[in-house]
Amino acid sequence: METIFERPHALSDPQFSYCPGCTHGIIHRLVAETLDELGIEGTTVGIAPVGCSVLAYDFFACDMVQAAHGRAPAVATGLKRVMPDNVVFAYQGDGDLASIGMAETVHAATRGEKITVIFVNNAIYGMTGGQMAPTSLPNQVTQTSPYGRDVNTAGFPIRVCELLSTLDGVALAQRVSVDSPKNVRAAKKAIKKAFEYQIEGVGYTIIEVVSTCPTNWGLSPTDALQWLRDNMLPYYPLGVYKDVKAEGFANIAEAASAKAACLAEGGAR
Amino acid sequence: MSDKVLMKGNEALAESAIRAGCRFFFGYPITPQTELAAYMAKRMPKENGTYLQAESEIAAINMVYGASAAGARAMTSSSSPGISLKAEGISYLAGADLPSVIINVQRGGPGLGGIQPSQSDYWQATRATGHGDFHVIVLAPSTVQEMADYVYDAFDLADKYRTPVMVLADGMLGQMMEPLVLPERKTSLPEKPWAATGHRHQRAHNVVNSLHLQPEDLEVTNIERFERYEVIKATEQRAETYLTEDADIVLVAFGACARIARSAVSKARAEGIKAGLIRPITLWPFPVDTIERCVDTARAFLTVEMNMGQMVDDVRLAVNGRKPVEFFGRAGGIIPTPLETLARVEALAEKVGAAAPENVGGAN
């Protein structure tokens, strides 16, 4: 009998430690399928973050490095500089990437490090038990915003793709979700594109995946998906925020110099 | 002697690191170590290496973590306040058993402190370079020649024991120029089969990690690491001695301060006081064996430091109450002078009955 659907080879055997209904499992699968399809499992080094996906080093079958909270972009930089021909990806959550690691994120992106970042945004700190994240929505109740996130005191959620898309070093910034089969397929396409861009040396690539946290949101898996659609997607619209190749450039350097020339022309007028 | 050159201490550290096979340098500017970064920025591209000015000291040490995880010889350098920021990364390097070299060209502290030379990071270097149960090997040069020699050794020690190694210098050594002979370029470097370089379907997948959620597992890693530390203590203690064989008063001083102490020893000898000097080269492991060899003959010990009294604790531990151990130091970035050090030697000699006969009773 022909096998038409199987576990990606780039996923190891251990059982996931994620809560039921959480979409980390789907996202892991999409990354692993990508490694399989591009035939890069043997040359890829992944970075496991601090947070729910801290054990990602057990789940992916490629070489893995565990990084301190928020420092994955710096660790990725060190790895990639030593091994420019290898593929390096960092898998980070919202607290990791957008809070404690924001400096490392912005600067790795600015330098145009040829790495791929899978950014899982579920608007809450998962592993530590549901505290407010930089991406928690206005009025969202969390353990550390028990009366709802008050933007007057806690500030506003950070839209990471919008922010990073202003940086010249970014080759691809795209927001996807895995809440429906259609969106899963789109997410897979985006993740694969990001790895392809890295292999081609186009520049820094980030795929933000809007995700759920049924446990800490206090919702069933299906209600969590609906909450994501009703609340997160309006604040974090899906789409391509930057894609230098779609704009007709081969890499970030070409795109940045074209932008500079355009600005200079505008300034001369 | 074609390689005899005149260099600043900071530059000697950089050139010697390159000769030791370091091709990845990540740093962030801070006085008084910036010449090191500038030298690396100039030389690394010519060596097919990477100089990267990180966005922070925290990023720099984590770039070292990544480069080291990929099996490269990697280094970062900073000065006191910057080393505090690197503490997190150093703990992770130790936890993941990653060889790496960290340079601390110390300035006065705490806080922003000043920019003058100091040895006030001794405790940080030897006791608490980061959270958790671990040590780093600490080497303390006292000349520009030793800046080159010790950083060269640091890479080998780091690889041999899979541990971070710190070269603990100070602003005086970093900024001073002296002639030195540069070491030979390394032609081969150790294999690192544990590195995360991509398994290429040739081996099981490698994981570089410091997380062990099961307490029993974590304890096992700590016990294993401390067994390695016992080997390091037994085999890597280094110290230099000067006139200690018959010394009544044994000075203990490291780094730039040891040069001042040595001068004070010579002056004391000229006065008939039998003084000697132990210069710890490894601050961790502390050269307790060298202290031990002097405990019976010495009447008293005097540590001379550019801090408020930090290494004196280690000397007291080694002496273990058998002889008096006193401290003399200047802080804030002030370098003690040979004459004020001599005065402390004279006073101590008198106190323990080791002064030259003509000096007894304050005849001076």
XYZ file of C-alpha atoms in Angstrom:
633
model
C 0.000 0.000 0.000
C 1.305 3.457 -0.863
C 1.978 5.764 2.073
C 0.534 9.159 1.315
C 0.806 10.795 4.704
C 3.465 10.233 7.341
C 5.380 11.887 10.126
C 8.050 14.220 8.739
C 11.517 12.731 9.107
C 12.742 16.001 10.613
C 10.508 15.428 13.626
C 11.908 13.134 16.333
C 9.912 10.496 18.162
C 9.243 11.994 21.621
C 5.703 12.980 22.415
C 5.111 16.723 22.334
C 4.886 18.409 25.715
C 2.363 20.964 24.450
C -1.126 21.326 25.903
C -4.053 19.822 24.009
C -5.314 22.188 21.335
C -2.225 24.361 21.242
C -1.011 24.953 17.711
C 2.712 24.505 18.445
C 2.361 20.941 17.191
C 1.050 22.093 13.809
C 3.784 24.708 13.501
C 6.474 22.174 14.398
C 5.099 19.905 11.728
C 5.195 22.656 9.101
C 8.814 23.449 9.908
C 9.743 19.757 9.833
C 7.938 19.209 6.512
C 9.885 22.127 5.117
C 13.203 20.637 6.245
C 12.181 17.350 4.622
C 11.048 18.896 1.360
C 14.123 21.088 1.023
C 16.371 18.191 2.047
C 18.130 20.326 4.628
C 17.644 18.391 7.874
C 21.302 17.397 7.854
C 22.609 20.928 7.412
C 20.139 22.742 9.632
C 20.769 23.929 13.170
C 17.678 24.997 15.087
C 17.496 27.124 18.186
C 15.116 26.228 20.964
C 13.908 29.165 23.031
C 12.855 29.637 26.613
C 9.113 29.140 27.062
C 6.666 26.409 26.049
C 8.822 25.339 23.118
C 11.977 25.089 25.232
C 12.011 21.355 24.573
C 11.982 21.854 20.797
C 15.494 20.400 20.774
C 13.882 17.059 21.558
C 11.269 17.381 18.841
C 13.359 18.308 15.820
C 15.746 15.747 14.375
C 18.276 18.325 13.219
C 21.117 19.617 15.408
C 19.729 21.972 18.041
C 21.031 24.628 20.389
C 19.099 25.875 23.391
C 19.343 29.630 23.972
C 18.778 31.901 26.963
C 15.502 33.808 27.128
C 15.357 36.209 24.202
C 18.918 35.593 23.047
C 18.138 33.256 20.151
C 18.891 35.906 17.473
C 22.349 36.492 18.966
C 23.001 32.762 19.236
C 21.748 32.343 15.664
C 24.128 35.090 14.579
C 27.084 33.267 16.124
C 26.058 29.965 14.537
C 25.407 31.420 11.106
C 28.638 33.421 11.038
C 30.587 30.235 11.702
C 28.531 28.173 9.235
C 27.261 30.451 6.473
C 26.386 27.436 4.319
C 24.193 25.835 6.964
C 20.582 26.719 7.607
C 19.869 28.286 10.981
C 16.405 28.844 12.367
C 15.209 30.223 15.677
C 11.835 29.235 17.082
C 10.616 31.903 19.487
C 7.542 32.890 21.431
C 6.181 36.388 21.993
C 7.721 37.008 25.401
C 11.042 35.694 24.186
C 11.139 37.608 20.910
C 9.181 40.776 21.573
C 9.947 41.451 25.225
C 13.268 40.350 26.685
C 14.809 39.655 23.279
C 13.562 42.719 21.405
C 17.032 44.265 21.161
C 18.521 41.049 19.800
C 15.576 40.675 17.398
C 15.741 44.198 16.019
C 19.511 44.132 15.610
C 19.734 40.690 14.028
C 17.036 41.842 11.598
C 18.828 45.142 10.988
C 22.078 43.344 10.251
C 20.209 41.190 7.797
C 21.426 37.995 9.432
C 20.594 35.226 7.019
C 18.490 33.281 9.457
C 14.854 32.257 9.666
C 12.771 33.110 12.694
C 9.547 31.279 13.424
C 7.713 33.599 15.774
C 4.790 32.041 17.611
C 2.466 34.759 18.896
C -0.245 33.595 21.271
C -0.644 36.918 23.114
C 0.304 35.448 26.477
C 3.149 33.864 28.405
C 2.362 30.182 28.228
C 4.925 28.227 30.176
C 5.060 30.483 33.227
C 1.301 30.277 33.519
C -0.456 32.997 31.587
C 1.108 36.356 32.295
C 0.771 39.458 30.114
C 2.938 39.377 27.003
C 4.056 42.329 24.891
C 1.499 41.048 22.412
C -1.402 40.704 24.867
C -4.404 42.596 23.521
C -5.947 45.717 25.089
C -8.302 44.653 27.893
C -7.009 41.070 27.728
C -7.189 39.457 31.151
C -4.028 37.630 32.128
C -2.457 36.662 35.436
C -0.516 39.955 35.506
C -3.264 42.068 33.963
C -6.108 40.747 36.114
C -8.376 43.721 35.302
C -7.559 43.538 31.620
C -4.573 45.091 29.890
C -4.905 48.828 30.488
C -3.063 50.575 27.678
C -2.687 53.675 29.856
C -0.456 51.830 32.267
C 0.740 48.755 30.390
C 1.086 50.286 26.947
C 0.060 48.827 23.643
C 0.676 45.437 22.055
C 3.641 45.239 19.702
C 3.000 44.388 16.085
C 6.256 42.645 15.269
C 5.929 42.160 11.510
C 4.913 45.787 10.989
C 7.841 46.937 13.108
C 10.476 44.738 11.506
C 9.269 45.427 7.966
C 10.678 48.964 8.284
C 14.209 47.572 8.623
C 16.449 47.289 5.570
C 17.923 43.980 6.705
C 14.591 42.170 6.529
C 13.990 40.116 3.398
C 10.686 38.560 4.351
C 8.227 39.394 7.123
C 4.911 37.612 6.919
C 2.114 36.936 9.389
C 0.200 33.708 9.103
C -2.115 31.622 11.230
C -2.830 27.934 11.563
C -6.459 28.228 12.641
C -7.933 26.618 9.531
C -6.798 24.130 6.864
C -6.584 26.994 4.357
C -4.438 29.069 6.691
C -2.274 26.064 7.557
C -1.505 25.630 3.853
C -0.671 29.328 3.543
C 1.509 29.135 6.649
C 3.394 26.183 5.230
C 4.030 28.084 2.003
C 5.328 31.086 3.940
C 7.610 29.009 6.164
C 9.028 27.197 3.171
C 9.593 30.478 1.379
C 11.469 31.841 4.402
C 13.845 28.863 4.435
C 14.310 29.149 0.675
C 15.192 32.826 1.026
C 17.733 31.942 3.680
C 19.318 29.318 1.448
C 19.492 31.875 -1.364
C 21.067 34.389 1.025
C 18.350 37.002 0.505
C 18.390 38.263 4.116
C 16.643 37.976 7.468
C 13.303 36.189 7.330
C 10.568 36.063 9.921
C 7.253 34.234 9.857
C 4.909 35.256 12.638
C 2.358 32.587 13.385
C -0.704 33.803 15.267
C -1.348 30.957 17.653
C -3.530 29.863 20.537
C -3.089 29.128 24.198
C -6.273 27.307 25.211
C -4.960 26.535 28.689
C -4.049 30.062 29.719
C -6.862 31.687 27.795
C -9.199 29.362 29.671
C -10.957 28.232 26.496
C -11.552 24.918 24.760
C -9.327 24.321 21.712
C -12.137 25.197 19.293
C -13.237 28.250 21.271
C -9.604 29.321 21.384
C -9.412 29.220 17.599
C -12.563 31.329 17.413
C -11.150 33.797 19.972
C -8.027 34.053 17.811
C -10.144 34.900 14.748
C -12.378 37.346 16.599
C -9.733 39.137 18.655
C -6.214 38.539 17.463
C -6.560 38.677 13.707
C -8.155 42.164 13.705
C -5.178 43.434 15.713
C -2.617 41.287 13.927
C -3.787 41.151 10.302
C -2.418 38.274 8.277
C -0.335 39.134 5.266
C 3.048 39.835 3.754
C 4.613 42.882 5.371
C 7.836 42.790 3.458
C 9.128 40.595 0.664
C 12.100 42.014 -1.184
C 11.984 39.331 -3.865
C 8.329 40.054 -4.590
C 9.410 43.672 -4.974
C 11.826 42.507 -7.657
C 15.088 42.504 -5.730
C 17.500 39.602 -5.366
C 18.503 40.418 -1.812
C 18.346 43.004 0.979
C 21.411 44.911 -0.241
C 19.826 45.487 -3.644
C 16.517 46.467 -2.073
C 18.185 48.838 0.386
C 20.277 50.593 -2.251
C 17.220 51.018 -4.478
C 15.387 52.503 -1.494
C 18.314 54.825 -0.748
C 18.465 55.958 -4.374
C 14.733 56.625 -4.310
C 15.056 58.664 -1.109
C 18.005 60.637 -2.529
C 16.004 61.443 -5.632
C 13.083 62.575 -3.517
C 15.364 64.727 -1.419
C 16.844 66.426 -4.498
C 13.503 67.548 -5.808
C 63.198 37.142 16.778
C 61.188 38.397 13.846
C 58.027 38.396 15.893
C 59.320 40.679 18.641
C 56.999 43.655 18.562
C 55.964 46.645 20.635
C 52.268 46.542 21.395
C 49.595 47.707 23.735
C 48.318 45.031 26.085
C 44.863 45.129 24.517
C 46.349 44.629 21.062
C 48.532 41.774 22.287
C 45.414 40.002 23.561
C 43.793 40.388 20.159
C 46.743 39.336 18.008
C 47.508 36.359 20.191
C 43.874 35.228 20.105
C 44.021 35.276 16.306
C 47.216 33.228 16.428
C 45.464 30.776 18.771
C 42.886 30.169 16.051
C 40.149 32.535 17.175
C 38.265 33.668 14.086
C 35.091 34.913 15.736
C 35.108 37.986 17.911
C 31.962 39.619 19.258
C 32.211 42.697 21.417
C 30.801 46.004 22.489
C 32.894 49.136 23.093
C 33.853 49.999 26.660
C 36.907 51.707 28.121
C 39.640 50.579 28.813
C 39.526 47.578 26.446
C 38.364 49.179 23.223
C 41.703 48.867 21.401
C 41.149 45.127 21.436
C 37.911 45.463 19.493
C 39.439 48.006 17.125
C 42.354 45.667 16.453
C 39.988 42.781 15.768
C 37.897 44.948 13.449
C 41.027 45.675 11.438
C 42.528 42.202 11.423
C 39.635 39.743 11.306
C 38.553 40.458 7.721
C 42.142 39.798 6.621
C 42.143 36.507 8.482
C 38.880 35.398 6.903
C 37.316 35.768 10.311
C 34.410 37.661 11.788
C 34.488 40.830 13.825
C 30.998 41.816 14.857
C 30.105 44.776 17.005
C 27.127 43.502 18.920
C 24.227 45.645 20.062
C 25.088 44.921 23.688
C 27.405 42.890 25.869
C 24.528 40.454 26.362
C 24.215 39.900 22.630
C 27.998 39.606 22.272
C 28.338 36.788 24.803
C 25.374 34.987 23.227
C 26.986 35.288 19.807
C 30.019 33.623 21.383
C 27.623 30.947 22.656
C 26.368 30.351 19.115
C 29.811 30.373 17.507
C 31.183 28.085 20.181
C 28.185 25.744 19.802
C 29.172 25.519 16.135
C 32.645 24.402 17.214
C 34.597 27.594 16.505
C 37.139 29.297 18.723
C 35.255 32.403 19.785
C 36.006 35.290 22.109
C 34.448 38.371 23.600
C 36.010 41.117 25.645
C 34.731 43.823 27.916
C 35.449 45.746 31.065
C 33.834 45.453 34.474
C 30.276 46.850 33.969
C 30.100 44.976 30.668
C 31.154 41.723 32.295
C 28.214 42.012 34.678
C 25.942 42.077 31.639
C 27.659 38.994 30.274
C 27.041 37.061 33.483
C 23.901 35.402 32.127
C 25.686 34.224 29.001
C 28.712 32.956 30.923
C 26.435 30.831 33.089
C 24.812 29.369 29.973
C 28.229 28.702 28.404
C 29.244 26.832 31.553
C 25.918 24.994 31.700
C 26.202 23.897 28.087
C 29.906 23.012 28.511
C 30.952 25.384 25.765
C 34.607 26.372 25.490
C 35.034 30.096 25.049
C 37.326 32.928 26.072
C 36.180 36.054 27.887
C 38.493 39.001 28.450
C 37.910 41.376 31.356
C 40.137 44.462 31.300
C 39.006 45.675 34.699
C 38.149 49.202 35.758
C 36.990 50.486 39.127
C 33.457 49.809 40.367
C 30.791 49.162 41.516
C 28.272 50.707 39.165
C 29.674 52.831 36.401
C 32.690 53.356 38.647
C 35.576 54.923 36.796
C 37.883 54.078 33.941
C 41.114 53.641 35.865
C 42.675 50.205 36.460
C 41.263 47.999 39.161
C 41.159 44.429 40.381
C 37.765 44.720 41.959
C 36.160 41.992 39.834
C 38.188 39.267 41.566
C 35.180 37.990 43.465
C 33.002 38.117 40.370
C 35.587 36.227 38.321
C 36.390 33.573 40.885
C 33.066 33.228 42.676
C 30.051 34.458 40.763
C 30.527 34.938 37.040
C 26.873 33.997 36.744
C 24.077 32.060 38.457
C 24.406 28.427 39.391
C 27.035 25.914 40.446
C 30.043 26.504 38.228
C 33.497 27.974 37.909
C 35.435 29.453 35.053
C 39.200 29.145 34.782
C 40.672 32.592 35.470
C 44.122 33.625 34.231
C 45.768 36.835 35.439
C 48.544 38.309 33.290
C 50.964 40.872 34.714
C 52.847 41.926 31.577
C 51.962 42.570 27.959
C 53.919 39.415 27.100
C 51.641 37.471 29.422
C 48.552 39.073 27.909
C 49.595 37.331 24.702
C 50.721 34.091 26.351
C 47.707 33.588 28.583
C 45.029 34.289 26.001
C 46.808 31.768 23.793
C 46.669 29.190 26.606
C 43.103 30.169 27.448
C 41.780 28.735 24.176
C 43.535 25.415 24.780
C 42.312 25.180 28.362
C 38.783 26.039 27.252
C 38.777 23.245 24.676
C 40.510 20.751 26.961
C 37.960 21.114 29.751
C 34.979 22.391 27.751
C 34.635 25.435 29.938
C 34.657 29.207 29.617
C 38.034 30.716 30.491
C 38.447 34.305 31.616
C 41.585 36.374 31.165
C 41.378 38.850 34.025
C 43.525 41.847 33.148
C 43.146 45.490 34.132
C 43.205 48.897 32.534
C 46.888 49.378 33.269
C 47.907 46.230 31.395
C 45.430 46.956 28.636
C 46.774 50.406 27.999
C 50.519 49.940 28.540
C 52.969 49.193 25.742
C 55.777 46.669 26.136
C 57.902 44.610 23.790
C 56.770 41.027 23.426
C 57.299 37.922 21.350
C 54.100 36.792 19.734
C 53.230 33.096 19.827
C 53.290 30.849 16.759
C 50.110 30.472 14.787
C 48.197 27.304 15.612
C 48.152 24.981 12.655
C 45.604 22.504 13.946
C 42.698 22.802 16.309
C 40.908 20.092 18.310
C 37.992 18.182 16.815
C 34.612 18.925 18.393
C 32.294 16.034 17.664
C 29.686 17.422 20.066
C 29.225 20.675 18.114
C 25.950 21.608 16.414
C 27.199 21.763 12.851
C 24.443 19.838 11.063
C 24.461 16.036 11.371
C 24.439 15.438 7.613
C 22.741 12.090 8.367
C 26.137 10.804 9.516
C 25.473 10.768 13.262
C 22.749 11.272 15.868
C 21.581 14.850 16.225
C 23.655 16.977 18.568
C 22.028 19.168 21.172
C 23.798 22.004 22.954
C 21.750 22.694 26.032
C 21.831 23.647 29.683
C 18.245 22.702 30.599
C 17.675 19.625 32.754
C 14.158 19.657 34.121
C 14.634 16.571 36.271
C 16.526 17.601 39.422
C 18.362 14.278 39.499
C 19.583 14.841 35.930
C 20.700 18.380 36.687
C 22.534 17.214 39.790
C 24.357 14.613 37.712
C 25.588 17.293 35.290
C 26.777 19.441 38.184
C 28.544 16.539 39.855
C 30.228 15.671 36.559
C 31.318 19.284 36.082
C 32.727 19.473 39.601
C 34.657 16.250 39.028
C 36.246 18.040 36.086
C 36.965 20.994 38.365
C 38.859 18.663 40.709
C 41.067 17.630 37.782
C 41.582 21.286 36.905
C 42.492 22.092 40.524
C 44.978 19.237 40.618
C 46.669 19.974 37.299
C 46.213 23.596 36.291
C 47.178 25.660 39.328
C 49.784 28.165 38.274
C 51.799 30.658 40.254
C 55.148 32.407 40.093
C 57.306 32.782 43.183
C 60.033 35.308 43.929
C 62.388 34.885 46.900
C 59.840 32.856 48.858
C 62.183 30.037 49.998
C 63.392 31.830 53.134
C 60.750 34.574 53.270
C 59.378 35.701 56.598
C 56.863 38.005 54.980
C 55.187 36.523 51.909
C 53.391 39.009 49.722
C 50.646 37.680 47.503
C 49.646 39.808 44.530
C 48.382 39.183 41.016
C 48.293 41.024 37.709
C 49.720 44.508 37.433
C 49.754 44.758 41.218
C 52.282 41.918 41.403
C 54.831 44.147 39.673
C 54.464 46.732 42.431
C 54.631 44.062 45.108
C 57.791 42.636 43.545
C 59.369 46.062 43.685
C 58.403 46.335 47.355
C 59.942 42.896 48.013
C 63.251 44.026 46.489
C 63.232 47.182 48.581
C 62.431 45.196 51.729
C 65.261 42.759 51.021
C 67.627 45.737 50.609
C 66.574 46.738 54.131
C 67.229 43.265 55.445
C 63.617 42.155 55.693
C 63.249 38.654 54.294
C 60.274 39.289 52.022
C 59.070 37.191 49.100
C 56.233 37.180 46.576
C 53.705 34.662 45.359
C 52.017 35.750 42.146
C 48.937 33.652 41.413
C 48.597 33.174 37.672
C 45.445 31.101 37.914
C 43.004 32.877 40.204
C 40.661 29.937 39.783
C 41.924 27.362 40.487
C 43.662 29.338 43.221
C 47.269 28.138 43.668
C 46.748 26.780 47.168
C 49.648 24.361 46.736
C 52.084 27.259 46.319
C 50.720 28.938 49.438
C 50.987 25.617 51.267
C 54.683 25.354 50.445
C 55.308 28.710 52.150
C 53.085 28.330 55.197
C 55.703 26.669 57.417
C 58.547 29.094 56.711
C 56.561 32.322 56.495
C 55.746 34.345 59.586
C 52.974 36.323 57.893
C 51.263 36.920 54.565
C 50.316 40.235 53.017
C 48.068 40.498 49.984
C 48.448 43.579 47.831
C 45.456 44.329 45.638
C 43.776 47.062 43.673
C 40.477 46.598 45.510
C 39.063 46.633 49.032
C 40.384 43.162 49.833
C 39.095 40.303 47.741
C 41.880 37.790 47.044
C 42.821 38.019 50.712
C 39.883 35.681 51.383
C 41.449 32.969 49.233
C 44.837 33.395 50.891
C 43.188 33.107 54.315
C 41.391 29.952 53.208
C 44.680 28.455 52.010
C 46.588 29.513 55.137
C 43.679 28.310 57.271
C 44.548 30.255 60.395
C 48.090 28.965 60.691
C 49.715 32.359 60.106
C 48.471 35.942 60.086
C 47.214 37.197 56.732
C 46.934 40.940 56.207
C 45.643 43.014 53.354
C 46.847 46.185 51.746
C 45.032 47.685 48.819
C 43.917 50.822 47.074
C 40.539 51.108 45.406
C 38.688 53.319 42.977
C 41.313 52.943 40.266
C 44.304 53.963 42.362
C 47.441 51.901 41.900
C 49.370 51.260 45.127
C 52.959 52.508 45.032
C 55.989 50.370 45.862
C 56.853 52.686 48.752
C 53.465 52.547 50.441
C 53.518 48.790 49.955
C 56.998 48.679 51.521
C 55.706 50.612 54.503
C 53.053 47.915 55.037
C 55.704 45.199 54.734
C 57.880 46.970 57.313
C 54.991 47.373 59.720
C 53.988 43.724 59.366
C 57.597 42.554 59.748
C 57.867 44.490 62.961
C 54.578 43.107 64.231
C 55.603 39.500 63.721
C 59.238 39.960 64.727
C 60.659 39.626 61.236
C 62.121 43.070 60.853
C 65.853 43.508 60.293
C 67.592 44.214 63.670
C 68.431 47.813 62.806
C 64.816 48.493 61.933
C 63.363 47.148 65.161
C 61.874 49.764 67.376
C 61.139 52.148 64.594
C 64.798 53.180 64.034
C 63.694 54.177 60.532
